[in-house]
XYZ file of C-alpha atoms in Angstrom:
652
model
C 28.498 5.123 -13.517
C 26.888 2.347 -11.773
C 30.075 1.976 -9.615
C 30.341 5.372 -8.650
C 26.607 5.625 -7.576
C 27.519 2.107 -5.407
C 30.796 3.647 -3.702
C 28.387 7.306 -2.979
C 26.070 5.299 -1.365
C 28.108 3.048 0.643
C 30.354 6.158 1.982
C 27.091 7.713 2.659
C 25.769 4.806 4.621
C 28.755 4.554 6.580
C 28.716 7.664 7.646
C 27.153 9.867 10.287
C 23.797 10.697 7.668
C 23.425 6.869 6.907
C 23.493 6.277 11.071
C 21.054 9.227 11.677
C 18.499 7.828 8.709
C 18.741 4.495 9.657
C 20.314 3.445 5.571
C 21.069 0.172 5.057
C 24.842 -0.819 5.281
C 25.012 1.768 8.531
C 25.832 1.156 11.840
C 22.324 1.982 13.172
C 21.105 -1.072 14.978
C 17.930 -1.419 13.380
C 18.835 -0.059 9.494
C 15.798 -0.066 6.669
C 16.739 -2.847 4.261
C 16.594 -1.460 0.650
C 17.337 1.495 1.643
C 20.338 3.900 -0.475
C 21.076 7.199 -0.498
C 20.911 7.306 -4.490
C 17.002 5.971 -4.266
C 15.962 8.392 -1.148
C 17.588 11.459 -3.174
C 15.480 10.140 -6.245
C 12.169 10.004 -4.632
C 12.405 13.392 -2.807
C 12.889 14.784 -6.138
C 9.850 13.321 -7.400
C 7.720 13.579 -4.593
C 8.502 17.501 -4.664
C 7.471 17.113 -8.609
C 4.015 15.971 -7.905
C 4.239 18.737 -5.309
C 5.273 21.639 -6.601
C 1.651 22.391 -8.171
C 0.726 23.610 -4.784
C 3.259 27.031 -4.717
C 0.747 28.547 -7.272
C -2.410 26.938 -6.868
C -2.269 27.302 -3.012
C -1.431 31.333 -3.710
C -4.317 31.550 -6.082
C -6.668 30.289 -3.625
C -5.456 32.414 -0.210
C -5.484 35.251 -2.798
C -8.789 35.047 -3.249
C -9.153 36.467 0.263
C -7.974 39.626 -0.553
C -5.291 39.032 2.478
C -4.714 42.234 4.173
C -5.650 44.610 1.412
C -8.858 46.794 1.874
C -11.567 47.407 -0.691
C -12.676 50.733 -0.728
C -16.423 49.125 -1.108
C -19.184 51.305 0.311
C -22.910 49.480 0.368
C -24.024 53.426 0.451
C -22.291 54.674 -2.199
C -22.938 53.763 -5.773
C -19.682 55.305 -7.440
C -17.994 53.134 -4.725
C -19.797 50.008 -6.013
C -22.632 50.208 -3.435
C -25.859 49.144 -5.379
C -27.596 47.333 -2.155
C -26.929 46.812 1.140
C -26.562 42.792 2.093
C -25.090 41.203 4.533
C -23.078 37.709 4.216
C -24.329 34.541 4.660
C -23.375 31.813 7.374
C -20.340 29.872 6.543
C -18.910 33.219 4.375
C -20.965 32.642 1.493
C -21.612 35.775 -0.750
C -25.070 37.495 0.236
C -27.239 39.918 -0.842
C -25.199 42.592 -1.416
C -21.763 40.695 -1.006
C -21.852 40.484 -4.696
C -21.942 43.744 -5.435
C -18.869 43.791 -3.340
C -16.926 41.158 -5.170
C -17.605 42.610 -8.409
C -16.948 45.838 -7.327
C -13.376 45.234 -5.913
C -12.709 42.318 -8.787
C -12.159 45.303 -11.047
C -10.490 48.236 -8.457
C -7.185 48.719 -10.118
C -5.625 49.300 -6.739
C -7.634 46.340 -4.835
C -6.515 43.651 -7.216
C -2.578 45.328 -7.709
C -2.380 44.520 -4.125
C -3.543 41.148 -4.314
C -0.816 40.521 -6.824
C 1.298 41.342 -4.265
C -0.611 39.124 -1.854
C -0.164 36.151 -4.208
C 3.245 36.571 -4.537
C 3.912 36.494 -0.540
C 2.047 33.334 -0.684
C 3.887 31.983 -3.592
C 7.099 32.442 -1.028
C 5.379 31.348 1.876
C 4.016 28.594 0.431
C 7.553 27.304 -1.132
C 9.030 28.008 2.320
C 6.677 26.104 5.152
C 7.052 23.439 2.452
C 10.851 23.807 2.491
C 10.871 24.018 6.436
C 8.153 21.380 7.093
C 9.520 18.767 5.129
C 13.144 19.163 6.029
C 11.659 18.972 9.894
C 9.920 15.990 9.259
C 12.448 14.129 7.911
C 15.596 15.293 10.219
C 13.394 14.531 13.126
C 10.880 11.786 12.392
C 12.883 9.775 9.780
C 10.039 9.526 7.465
C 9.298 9.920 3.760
C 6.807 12.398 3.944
C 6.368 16.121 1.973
C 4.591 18.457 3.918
C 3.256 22.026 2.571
C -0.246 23.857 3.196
C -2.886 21.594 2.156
C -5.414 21.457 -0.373
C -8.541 21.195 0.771
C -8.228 23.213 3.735
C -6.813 26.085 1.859
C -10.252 26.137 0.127
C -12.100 26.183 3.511
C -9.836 28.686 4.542
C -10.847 30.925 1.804
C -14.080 30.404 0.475
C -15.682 29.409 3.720
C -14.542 31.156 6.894
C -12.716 34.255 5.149
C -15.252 34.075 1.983
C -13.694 35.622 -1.304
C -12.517 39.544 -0.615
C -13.311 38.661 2.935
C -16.990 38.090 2.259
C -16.759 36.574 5.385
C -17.817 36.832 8.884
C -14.274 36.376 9.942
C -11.422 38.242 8.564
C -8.031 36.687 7.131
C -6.478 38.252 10.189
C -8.508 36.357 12.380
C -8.589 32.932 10.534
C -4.640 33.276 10.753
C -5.065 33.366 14.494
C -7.254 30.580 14.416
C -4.916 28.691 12.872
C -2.319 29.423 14.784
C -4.033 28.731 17.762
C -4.754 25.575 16.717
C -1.235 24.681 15.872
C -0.568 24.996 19.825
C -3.511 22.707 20.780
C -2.116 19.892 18.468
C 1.272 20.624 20.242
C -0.049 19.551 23.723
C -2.021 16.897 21.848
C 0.786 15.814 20.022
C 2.980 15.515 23.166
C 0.369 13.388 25.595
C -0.056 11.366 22.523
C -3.856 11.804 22.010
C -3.530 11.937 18.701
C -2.215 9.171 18.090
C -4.819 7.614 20.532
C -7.255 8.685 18.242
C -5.854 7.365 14.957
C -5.534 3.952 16.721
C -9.359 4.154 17.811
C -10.301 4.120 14.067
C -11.564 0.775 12.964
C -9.270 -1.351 10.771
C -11.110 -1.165 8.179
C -11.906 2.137 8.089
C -7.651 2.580 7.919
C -7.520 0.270 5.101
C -10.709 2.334 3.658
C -9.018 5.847 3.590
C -6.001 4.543 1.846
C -8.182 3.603 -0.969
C -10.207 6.797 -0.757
C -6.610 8.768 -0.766
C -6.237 6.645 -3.876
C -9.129 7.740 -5.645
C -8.755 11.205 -4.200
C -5.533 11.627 -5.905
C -6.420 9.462 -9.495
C -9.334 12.207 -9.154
C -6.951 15.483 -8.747
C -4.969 14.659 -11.656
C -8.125 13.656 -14.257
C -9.173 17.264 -13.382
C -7.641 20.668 -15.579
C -6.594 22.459 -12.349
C -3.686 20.150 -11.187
C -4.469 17.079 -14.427
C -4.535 16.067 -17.508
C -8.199 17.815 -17.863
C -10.214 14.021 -18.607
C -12.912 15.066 -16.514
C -14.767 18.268 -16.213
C -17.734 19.800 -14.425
C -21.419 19.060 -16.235
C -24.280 21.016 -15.085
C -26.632 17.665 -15.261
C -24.190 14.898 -13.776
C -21.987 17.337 -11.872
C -18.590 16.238 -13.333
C -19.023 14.590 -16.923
C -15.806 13.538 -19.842
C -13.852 16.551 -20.646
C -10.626 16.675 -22.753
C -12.060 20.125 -24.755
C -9.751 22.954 -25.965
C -10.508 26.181 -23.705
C -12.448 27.611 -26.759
C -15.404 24.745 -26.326
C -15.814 25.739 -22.344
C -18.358 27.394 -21.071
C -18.757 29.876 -18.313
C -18.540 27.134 -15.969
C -15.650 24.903 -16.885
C -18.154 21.938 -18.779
C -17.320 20.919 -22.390
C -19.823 22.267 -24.821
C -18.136 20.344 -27.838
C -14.939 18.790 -28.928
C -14.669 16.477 -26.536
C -11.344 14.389 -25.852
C -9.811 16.644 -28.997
C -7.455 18.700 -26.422
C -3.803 17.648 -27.401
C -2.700 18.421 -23.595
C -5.251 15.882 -22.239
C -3.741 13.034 -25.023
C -0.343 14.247 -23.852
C -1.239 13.669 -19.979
C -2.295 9.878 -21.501
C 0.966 9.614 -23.156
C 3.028 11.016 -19.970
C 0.311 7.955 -18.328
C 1.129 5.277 -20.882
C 5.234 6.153 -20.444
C 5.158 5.868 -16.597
C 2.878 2.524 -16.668
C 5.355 1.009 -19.666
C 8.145 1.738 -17.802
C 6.816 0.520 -14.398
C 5.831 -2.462 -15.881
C 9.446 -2.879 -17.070
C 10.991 -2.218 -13.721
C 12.828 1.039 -15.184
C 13.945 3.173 -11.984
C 12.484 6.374 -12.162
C 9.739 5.823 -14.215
C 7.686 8.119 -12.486
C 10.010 11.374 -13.195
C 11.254 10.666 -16.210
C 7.464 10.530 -17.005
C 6.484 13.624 -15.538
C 10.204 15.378 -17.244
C 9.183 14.103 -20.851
C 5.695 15.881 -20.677
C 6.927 19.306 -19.440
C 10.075 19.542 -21.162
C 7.598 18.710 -24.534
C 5.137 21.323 -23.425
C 7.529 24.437 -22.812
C 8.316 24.502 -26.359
C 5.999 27.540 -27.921
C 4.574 27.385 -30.713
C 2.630 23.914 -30.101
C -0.646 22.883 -29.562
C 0.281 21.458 -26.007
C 2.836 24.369 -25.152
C 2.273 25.928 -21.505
C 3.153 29.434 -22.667
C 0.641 30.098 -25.474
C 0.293 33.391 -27.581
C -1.585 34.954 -25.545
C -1.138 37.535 -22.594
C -1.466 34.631 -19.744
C 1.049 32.536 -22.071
C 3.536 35.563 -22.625
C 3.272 36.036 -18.689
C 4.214 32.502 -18.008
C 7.256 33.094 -20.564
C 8.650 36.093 -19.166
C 8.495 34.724 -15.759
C 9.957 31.352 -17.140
C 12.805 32.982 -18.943
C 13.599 35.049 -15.589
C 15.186 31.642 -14.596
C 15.989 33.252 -11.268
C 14.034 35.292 -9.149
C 13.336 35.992 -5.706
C 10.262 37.887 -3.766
C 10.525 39.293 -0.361
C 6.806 38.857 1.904
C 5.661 41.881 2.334
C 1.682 41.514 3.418
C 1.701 38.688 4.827
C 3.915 38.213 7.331
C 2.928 38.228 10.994
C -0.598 39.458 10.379
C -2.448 37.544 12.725
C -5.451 39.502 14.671
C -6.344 37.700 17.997
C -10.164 38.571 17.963
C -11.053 35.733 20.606
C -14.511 37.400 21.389
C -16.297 36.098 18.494
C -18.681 32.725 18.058
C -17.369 32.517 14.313
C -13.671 32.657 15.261
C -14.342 29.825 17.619
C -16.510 27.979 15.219
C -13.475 28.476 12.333
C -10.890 27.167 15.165
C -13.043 24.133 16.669
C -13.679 23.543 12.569
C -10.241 23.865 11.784
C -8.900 21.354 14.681
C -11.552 18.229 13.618
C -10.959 18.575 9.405
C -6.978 18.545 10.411
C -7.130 15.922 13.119
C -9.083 13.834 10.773
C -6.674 14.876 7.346
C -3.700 15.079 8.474
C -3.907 12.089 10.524
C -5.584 10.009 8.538
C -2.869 11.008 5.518
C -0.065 10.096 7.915
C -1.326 7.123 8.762
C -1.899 6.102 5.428
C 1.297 7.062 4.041
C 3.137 5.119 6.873
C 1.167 2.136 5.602
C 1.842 2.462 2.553
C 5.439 2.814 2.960
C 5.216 -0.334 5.225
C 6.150 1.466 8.925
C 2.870 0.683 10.563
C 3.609 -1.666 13.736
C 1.286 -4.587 13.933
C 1.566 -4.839 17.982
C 0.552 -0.842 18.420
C -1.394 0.420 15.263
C 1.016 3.180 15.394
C 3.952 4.168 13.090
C 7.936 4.993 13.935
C 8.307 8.285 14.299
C 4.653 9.241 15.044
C 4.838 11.696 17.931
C 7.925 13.558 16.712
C 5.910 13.277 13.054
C 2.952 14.702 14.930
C 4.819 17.543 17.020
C 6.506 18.660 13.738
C 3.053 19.040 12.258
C 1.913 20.826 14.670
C 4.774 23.770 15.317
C 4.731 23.778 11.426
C 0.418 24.886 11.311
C 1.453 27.750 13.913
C 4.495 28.678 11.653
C 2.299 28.637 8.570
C -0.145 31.137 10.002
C 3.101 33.216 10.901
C 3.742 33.373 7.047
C 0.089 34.003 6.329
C -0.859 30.890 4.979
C -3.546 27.946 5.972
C -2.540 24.896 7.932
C 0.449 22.654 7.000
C -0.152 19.220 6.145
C 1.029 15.781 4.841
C 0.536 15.410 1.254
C -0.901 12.290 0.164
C 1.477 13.105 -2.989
C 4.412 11.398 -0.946
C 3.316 8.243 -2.383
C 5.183 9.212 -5.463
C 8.753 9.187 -3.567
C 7.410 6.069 -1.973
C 7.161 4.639 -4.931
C 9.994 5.840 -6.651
C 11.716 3.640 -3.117
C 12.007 6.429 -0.099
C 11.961 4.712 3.503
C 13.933 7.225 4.962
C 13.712 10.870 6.123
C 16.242 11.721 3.508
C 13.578 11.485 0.635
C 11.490 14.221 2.954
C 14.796 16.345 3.599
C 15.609 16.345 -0.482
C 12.260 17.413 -0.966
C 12.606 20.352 1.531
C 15.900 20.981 -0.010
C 13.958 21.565 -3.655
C 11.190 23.484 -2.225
C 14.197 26.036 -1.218
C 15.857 26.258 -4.280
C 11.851 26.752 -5.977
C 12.479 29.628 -3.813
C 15.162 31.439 -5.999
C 14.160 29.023 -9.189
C 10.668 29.343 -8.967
C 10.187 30.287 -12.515
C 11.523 26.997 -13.533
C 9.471 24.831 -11.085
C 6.351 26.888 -11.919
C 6.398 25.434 -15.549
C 5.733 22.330 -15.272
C 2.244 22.035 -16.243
C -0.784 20.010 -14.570
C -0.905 17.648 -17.409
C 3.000 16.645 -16.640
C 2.006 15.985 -13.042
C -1.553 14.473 -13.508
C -0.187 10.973 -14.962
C 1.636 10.594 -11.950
C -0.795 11.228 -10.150
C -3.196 8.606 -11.335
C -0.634 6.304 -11.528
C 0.326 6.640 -7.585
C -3.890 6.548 -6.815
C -3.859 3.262 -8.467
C -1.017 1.706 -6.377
C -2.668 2.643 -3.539
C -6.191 1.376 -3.809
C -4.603 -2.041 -3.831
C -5.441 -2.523 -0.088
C -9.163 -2.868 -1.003
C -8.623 -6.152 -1.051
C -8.136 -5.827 2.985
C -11.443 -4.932 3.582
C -13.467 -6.923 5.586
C -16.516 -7.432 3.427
C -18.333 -10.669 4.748
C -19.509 -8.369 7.477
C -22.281 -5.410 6.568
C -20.604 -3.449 9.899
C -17.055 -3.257 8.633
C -17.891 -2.908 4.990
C -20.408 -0.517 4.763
C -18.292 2.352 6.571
C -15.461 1.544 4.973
C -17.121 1.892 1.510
C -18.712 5.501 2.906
C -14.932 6.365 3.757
C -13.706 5.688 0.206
C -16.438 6.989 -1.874
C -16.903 9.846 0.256
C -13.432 11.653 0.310
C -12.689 11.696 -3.905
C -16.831 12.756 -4.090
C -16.697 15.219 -1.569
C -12.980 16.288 -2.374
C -12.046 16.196 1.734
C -10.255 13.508 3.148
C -11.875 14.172 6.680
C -15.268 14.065 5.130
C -14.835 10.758 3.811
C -13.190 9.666 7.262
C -15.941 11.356 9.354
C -18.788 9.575 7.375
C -16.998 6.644 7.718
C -16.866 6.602 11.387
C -20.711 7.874 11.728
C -21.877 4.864 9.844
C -19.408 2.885 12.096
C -20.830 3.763 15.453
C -24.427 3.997 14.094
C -24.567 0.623 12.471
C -22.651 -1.125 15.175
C -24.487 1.037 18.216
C -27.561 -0.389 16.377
C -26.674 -4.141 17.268
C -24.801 -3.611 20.147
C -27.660 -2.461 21.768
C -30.093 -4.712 20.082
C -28.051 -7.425 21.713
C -27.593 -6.306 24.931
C -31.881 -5.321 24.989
C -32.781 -8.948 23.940
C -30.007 -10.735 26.496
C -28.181 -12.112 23.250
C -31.229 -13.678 21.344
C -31.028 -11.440 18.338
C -27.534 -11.477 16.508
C -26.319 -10.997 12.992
C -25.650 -14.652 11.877
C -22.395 -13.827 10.965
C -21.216 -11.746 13.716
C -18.322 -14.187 13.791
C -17.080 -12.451 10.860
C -16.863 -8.968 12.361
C -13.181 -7.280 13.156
C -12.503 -7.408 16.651
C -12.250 -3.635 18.502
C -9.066 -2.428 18.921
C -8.489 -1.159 22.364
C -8.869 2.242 23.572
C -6.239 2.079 26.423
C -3.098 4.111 25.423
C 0.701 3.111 25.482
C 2.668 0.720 23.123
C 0.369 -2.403 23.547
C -2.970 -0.750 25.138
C -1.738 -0.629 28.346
C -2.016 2.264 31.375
C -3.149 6.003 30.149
C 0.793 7.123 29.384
C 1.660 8.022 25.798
C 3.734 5.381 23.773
C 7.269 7.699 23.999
C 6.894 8.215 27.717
C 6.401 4.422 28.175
C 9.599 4.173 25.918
C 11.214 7.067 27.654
C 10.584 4.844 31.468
C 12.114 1.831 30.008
C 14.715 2.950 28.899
C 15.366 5.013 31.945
C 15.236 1.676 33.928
C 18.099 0.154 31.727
C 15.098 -1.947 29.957
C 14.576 -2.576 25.795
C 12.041 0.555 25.127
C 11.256 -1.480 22.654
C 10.656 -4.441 23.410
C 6.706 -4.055 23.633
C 6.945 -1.270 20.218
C 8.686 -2.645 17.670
C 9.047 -0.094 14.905
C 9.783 0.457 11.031
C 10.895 -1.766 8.272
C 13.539 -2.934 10.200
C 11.433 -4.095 12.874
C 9.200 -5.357 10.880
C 12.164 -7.655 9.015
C 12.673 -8.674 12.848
C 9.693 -10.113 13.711
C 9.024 -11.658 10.472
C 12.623 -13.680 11.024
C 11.431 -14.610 14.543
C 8.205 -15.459 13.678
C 7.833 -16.859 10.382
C 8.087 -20.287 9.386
C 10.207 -21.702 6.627
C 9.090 -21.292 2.764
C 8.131 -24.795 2.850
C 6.207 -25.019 6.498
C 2.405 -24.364 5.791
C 0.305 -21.558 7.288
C -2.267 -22.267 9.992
C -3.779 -20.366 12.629
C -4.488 -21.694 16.115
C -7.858 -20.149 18.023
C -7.788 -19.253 21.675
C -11.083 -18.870 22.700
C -10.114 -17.728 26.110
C -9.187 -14.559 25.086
C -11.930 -12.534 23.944
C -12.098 -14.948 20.833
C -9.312 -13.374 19.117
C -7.226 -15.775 16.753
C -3.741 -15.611 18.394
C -0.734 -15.708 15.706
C 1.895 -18.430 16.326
C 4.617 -20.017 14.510
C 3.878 -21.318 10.779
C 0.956 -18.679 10.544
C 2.082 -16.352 7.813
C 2.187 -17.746 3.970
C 4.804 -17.297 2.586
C 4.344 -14.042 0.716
C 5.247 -12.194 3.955
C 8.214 -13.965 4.425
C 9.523 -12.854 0.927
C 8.007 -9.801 1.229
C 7.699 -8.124 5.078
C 5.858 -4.820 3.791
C 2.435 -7.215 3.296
C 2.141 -7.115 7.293
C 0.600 -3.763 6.613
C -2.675 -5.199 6.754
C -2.418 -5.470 10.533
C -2.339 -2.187 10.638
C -5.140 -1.228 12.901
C -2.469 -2.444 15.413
C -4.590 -5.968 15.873
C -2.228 -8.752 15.649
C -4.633 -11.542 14.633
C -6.297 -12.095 11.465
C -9.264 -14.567 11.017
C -9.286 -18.027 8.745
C -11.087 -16.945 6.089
C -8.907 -14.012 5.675
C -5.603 -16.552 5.885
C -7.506 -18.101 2.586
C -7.057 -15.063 0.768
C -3.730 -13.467 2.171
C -1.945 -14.835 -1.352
C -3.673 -12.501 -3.503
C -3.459 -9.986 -0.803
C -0.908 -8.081 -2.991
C 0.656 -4.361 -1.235
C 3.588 -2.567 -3.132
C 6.911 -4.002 -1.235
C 10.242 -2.512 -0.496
C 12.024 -4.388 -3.502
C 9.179 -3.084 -6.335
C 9.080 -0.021 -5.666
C 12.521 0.581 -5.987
C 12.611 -0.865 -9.222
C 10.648 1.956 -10.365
């Protein structure tokens, strides 16, 4: 078997796909070492595993807005629910008399049959922007990533802007135009490169921060019942509190009123937990699937205390629809539905909203994923593949409010397939490729339970807060937004919460001395100022230089019959490349030489890098903030500075 896997992927490799993905053995000049088209096809299937939670949950949430079906609701007429008349609060919260209006159409026969209908659009829709945005990513940027409409933002969508049965001020016509609207402004952004330009304007540390915070974000998703193994539920004195209760010990608002840690589908989200970390541990590949496989295919047996289809009507649903096997919906509400009501402040509150939680989510989930996978170039703070990553992204949140649903994003769940060894766009492109048959099989897909997924979840959230060690924490100005970033975005359940705290802190606590500095000609200084990250610069292309974006730089180089890039190295490849021209032998030892003539940056030179990054290239990722040099005190450390290389994670 092993020989037959070796001869697909070599044939593979050698052909026209292996060339076009960069696999190793191909002809591509600049192939990703480790890379096989066995491994890729592996860790698309398990990052659309970890993924697949989002067809329903994503559907359950947009359904909340009652799409395009209209409540009968009249504030004036009490056989038609009217009791008082209210109007809704700011930011679409239910009002005075909005209420009355939820609980009014919450139990119209003909309201919520049309919502069913609604969610099962978005159950399609959502399966098919994944399908198309992931296949798009990968064909075009060549990275590992699995996009679908976000969580997160599908919340704001709903329960914010629309508000639940469009409690709103804006209706889910309306937010669909904002959305889409916004999909074209990240288009032109996308193309001049801005965005980019912003992601390389965030502080190093910060970077390093929101990987961590991604970590903890996603350990934090699957400890919870919605998309976990239900270890941690809501508590009306500490806010969340130890869960692990059968449903009969809940109360009206999801806390544990007894019986803790006595639920046999939280103990069998520890098992699936235990499984994945003993096989991990013994380098079994696949560790994370068969994991997640071994829980559900346990749990769809009925008749068990962990079953997903209990006796009940919800369980008998889940049955019917399981035993379907195959099944297909055609959108029929959803579709095209956008209202272009530009005359409002609250539509261009939702849009100008909608562009800075994206910019900062999506980017900052990119970004982290590319740094995690090892693709983040230490000359340019960027990633390969960026602007055709970003442009995909951004056609894709336009397309997604064509099929009625919230903005399309990067899902921070692609660290699974990472792990499980994707480098290449092929591990993206499998995972589109599942997302369409979840189209026709979604009754199969849809029964894998939270507490299969949850373990993997956790598990991937602990790889990934690794980088902590990165952190620059000598120096209150780096370390004190970079904590805010990482405790902010699992306690505030946003990514570009935690990011945008982050950055506030930055510029207030660094304003603070810059200015102190500069109003007492230098006298009063932190002591250890020395200590602090230098600032990246602001100026755009591949190294800082001139105001044009990296690819049109790249684009001019190459017209001129120059290397385009030969000032933007890229990808794993590249990466192997400059650690073979650059680093010194096993046995030469590390030191760094200072050049105080340049802005008192510590310049790298020959015999600089230990020899951990020698062995093991993907540990360059801590340069990602696209600064080259690290300090002394840091060399000290870099042994223990351990990040998740190629070689591991393919073991898995």
């Amino acid at each position: 078997m092993t020989g037959f896997v070796s001869r697909i992927n070599t044939a593979v490799a050698q052909s026209f796909v292996g060339k076009w993905f960069m696999l190793e053995g191909s002809s591509h000049p600049r192939p990703r070492a480790g890379t096989a088209f066995s491994t890729e096809l592996r860790a698309g299937f398990a990052t659309f595993v970890t993924m697949a939670y989002i067809i329903s949950v994503n559907s359950l949430i947009i359904s909340d807005t009652g799409g395009t079906c209209v409540c009968d609701y009249d504030p004036l007429d009490p056989t038609k629910g009217g009791a008082s008349i209210g109007t809704s609060a700011g930011g679409g919260a239910p009002a005075v008399g909005a209420g009355d209006m939820i609980a009014y159409c919450s139990t119209n026969h003909e309201y919520t049959s049309c919502i069913d209908i609604v969610r099962k659009d978005l159950i399609v829709a959502t399966a098919a922007m994944a399908c198309i945005a992931s296949t798009a990513i990968g064909l075009f940027s060549n990275l590992p990533l699995g996009m679908a409409p976000g969580m997160g933002i599908n919340a704001y969508f709903t329960y914010t802007v629309v508000g639940k049965f469009g409690s709103g001020k804006i209706s889910y016509r309306v937010a669909l135009a904002a959305v889409f609207i916004e999909g074209l402004i990240f288009l032109v952004l996308s193309v001049l490169g801005l965005r980019q330009w912003l992601a390389r304007c965030i502080p190093r540390n910060i970077k390093v921060a929101t990987g961590v915070g991604i970590g903890l974000y996603l350990c934090f998703i699957g400890m919870q019942s919605s998309a976990g193994i239900g270890l941690i539920r809501s508590d009306p004195a500490t806010l969340v509190g130890l869960g692990g209760c059968n449903t009969e010990y809940l109360d009206a608002s999801g806390a544990c009123l007894a019986g803790r840690m006595e639920s046999p589908r939280t103990w069998m989200g520890v098992l699936g937990l235990f499984i994945i970390s003993i096989l991990v541990l013994y380098k079994v590949k696949g560790a994370i699937l068969i994991g997640i496989l071994f829980v559900a295919v346990i749990s769809w047996f009925r008749g068990t205390s962990v079953t997903y289809f209990p006796n009940d009507p919800m369980g008998d649903s889940r049955f019917n629809y399981f035993k379907q096997v195959v099944s297909f919906h055609t959108i029929q509400k959803t579709w095209a539905v956008m209202d272009f009501q530009l005359n409002t402040g609250e539509f261009w509150l939702a849009l100008i909203t909608f562009l800075y939680v994206d910019i900062l989510d999506t980017t900052g989930t990119m970004f982290s994923m590319a740094q995690f996978a090892g693709f983040m170039d230490p000359k340019t703070g960027d990633f390969e593949g960026s602007t055709p990553a970003f442009i995909t992204d951004a056609l894709c949140v336009s397309l997604g409010a064509v099929f009625g649903t919230s903005d399309v994003t990067a899902f921070v769940e692609s660290g699974a397939g990472i792990t499980e060894g994707g480098r290449t766009g092929l591990t993206a492109v499998t995972t589109g490729i599942c997302f369409f048959i979840s189209l026709f099989f979604s009754p199969i897909f849809s029964a894998i339970p939270p507490w299969a997924t949850g373990p993997a979840l956790i598990f991937v959230g602990s790889l990934m807060t690794k980088s902590v060690t990165e952190i620059n924490f000598n120096y209150i100005g780096d370390s004190i937004p970079a904590f805010l970033t990482l405790a902010m975005m699992p306690l505030t359940y946003n990514i570009a919460y935690g990011l945008l705290g982050g950055l506030l802190a930055a510029v207030v606590i660094n304003g603070t001395v810059y200015i102190v500095e500069k109003l007492s000609k230098g006298r009063l200084v932190p002591p250890n100022k020395n200590e602090k990250d230098p600032v990246m610069s602001f100026r755009m292309g591949p190294q800082g230089e001139g105001v044009l974006p990296p690819w049109l730089v790249r684009l001019i180089r190459k017209l001129k019959g120059q290397d385009p890039l030969e000032h933007a190295e890229h990808g794993r490849g590249a990466v192997a490349r400059v650690s073979e021209e650059t680093l010194p032998a096993p046995s030469a030892p590390a030191s760094p030489k200072v050049d105080d003539k340049k802005n008192d940056n510590i310049e790298m030179v020959d015999k600089v890098m230990p020899d951990e990054f020698t062995e093991n290239p993907a540990n360059l990722l801590s340069t990602s903030s696209g600064i080259e040099s690290l300090s002394t005190r840091r060399m000290s450390r870099s042994h223990h500075r351990n990040s998740i290389s190629a070689d591991h994670r393919g073991e898995l």
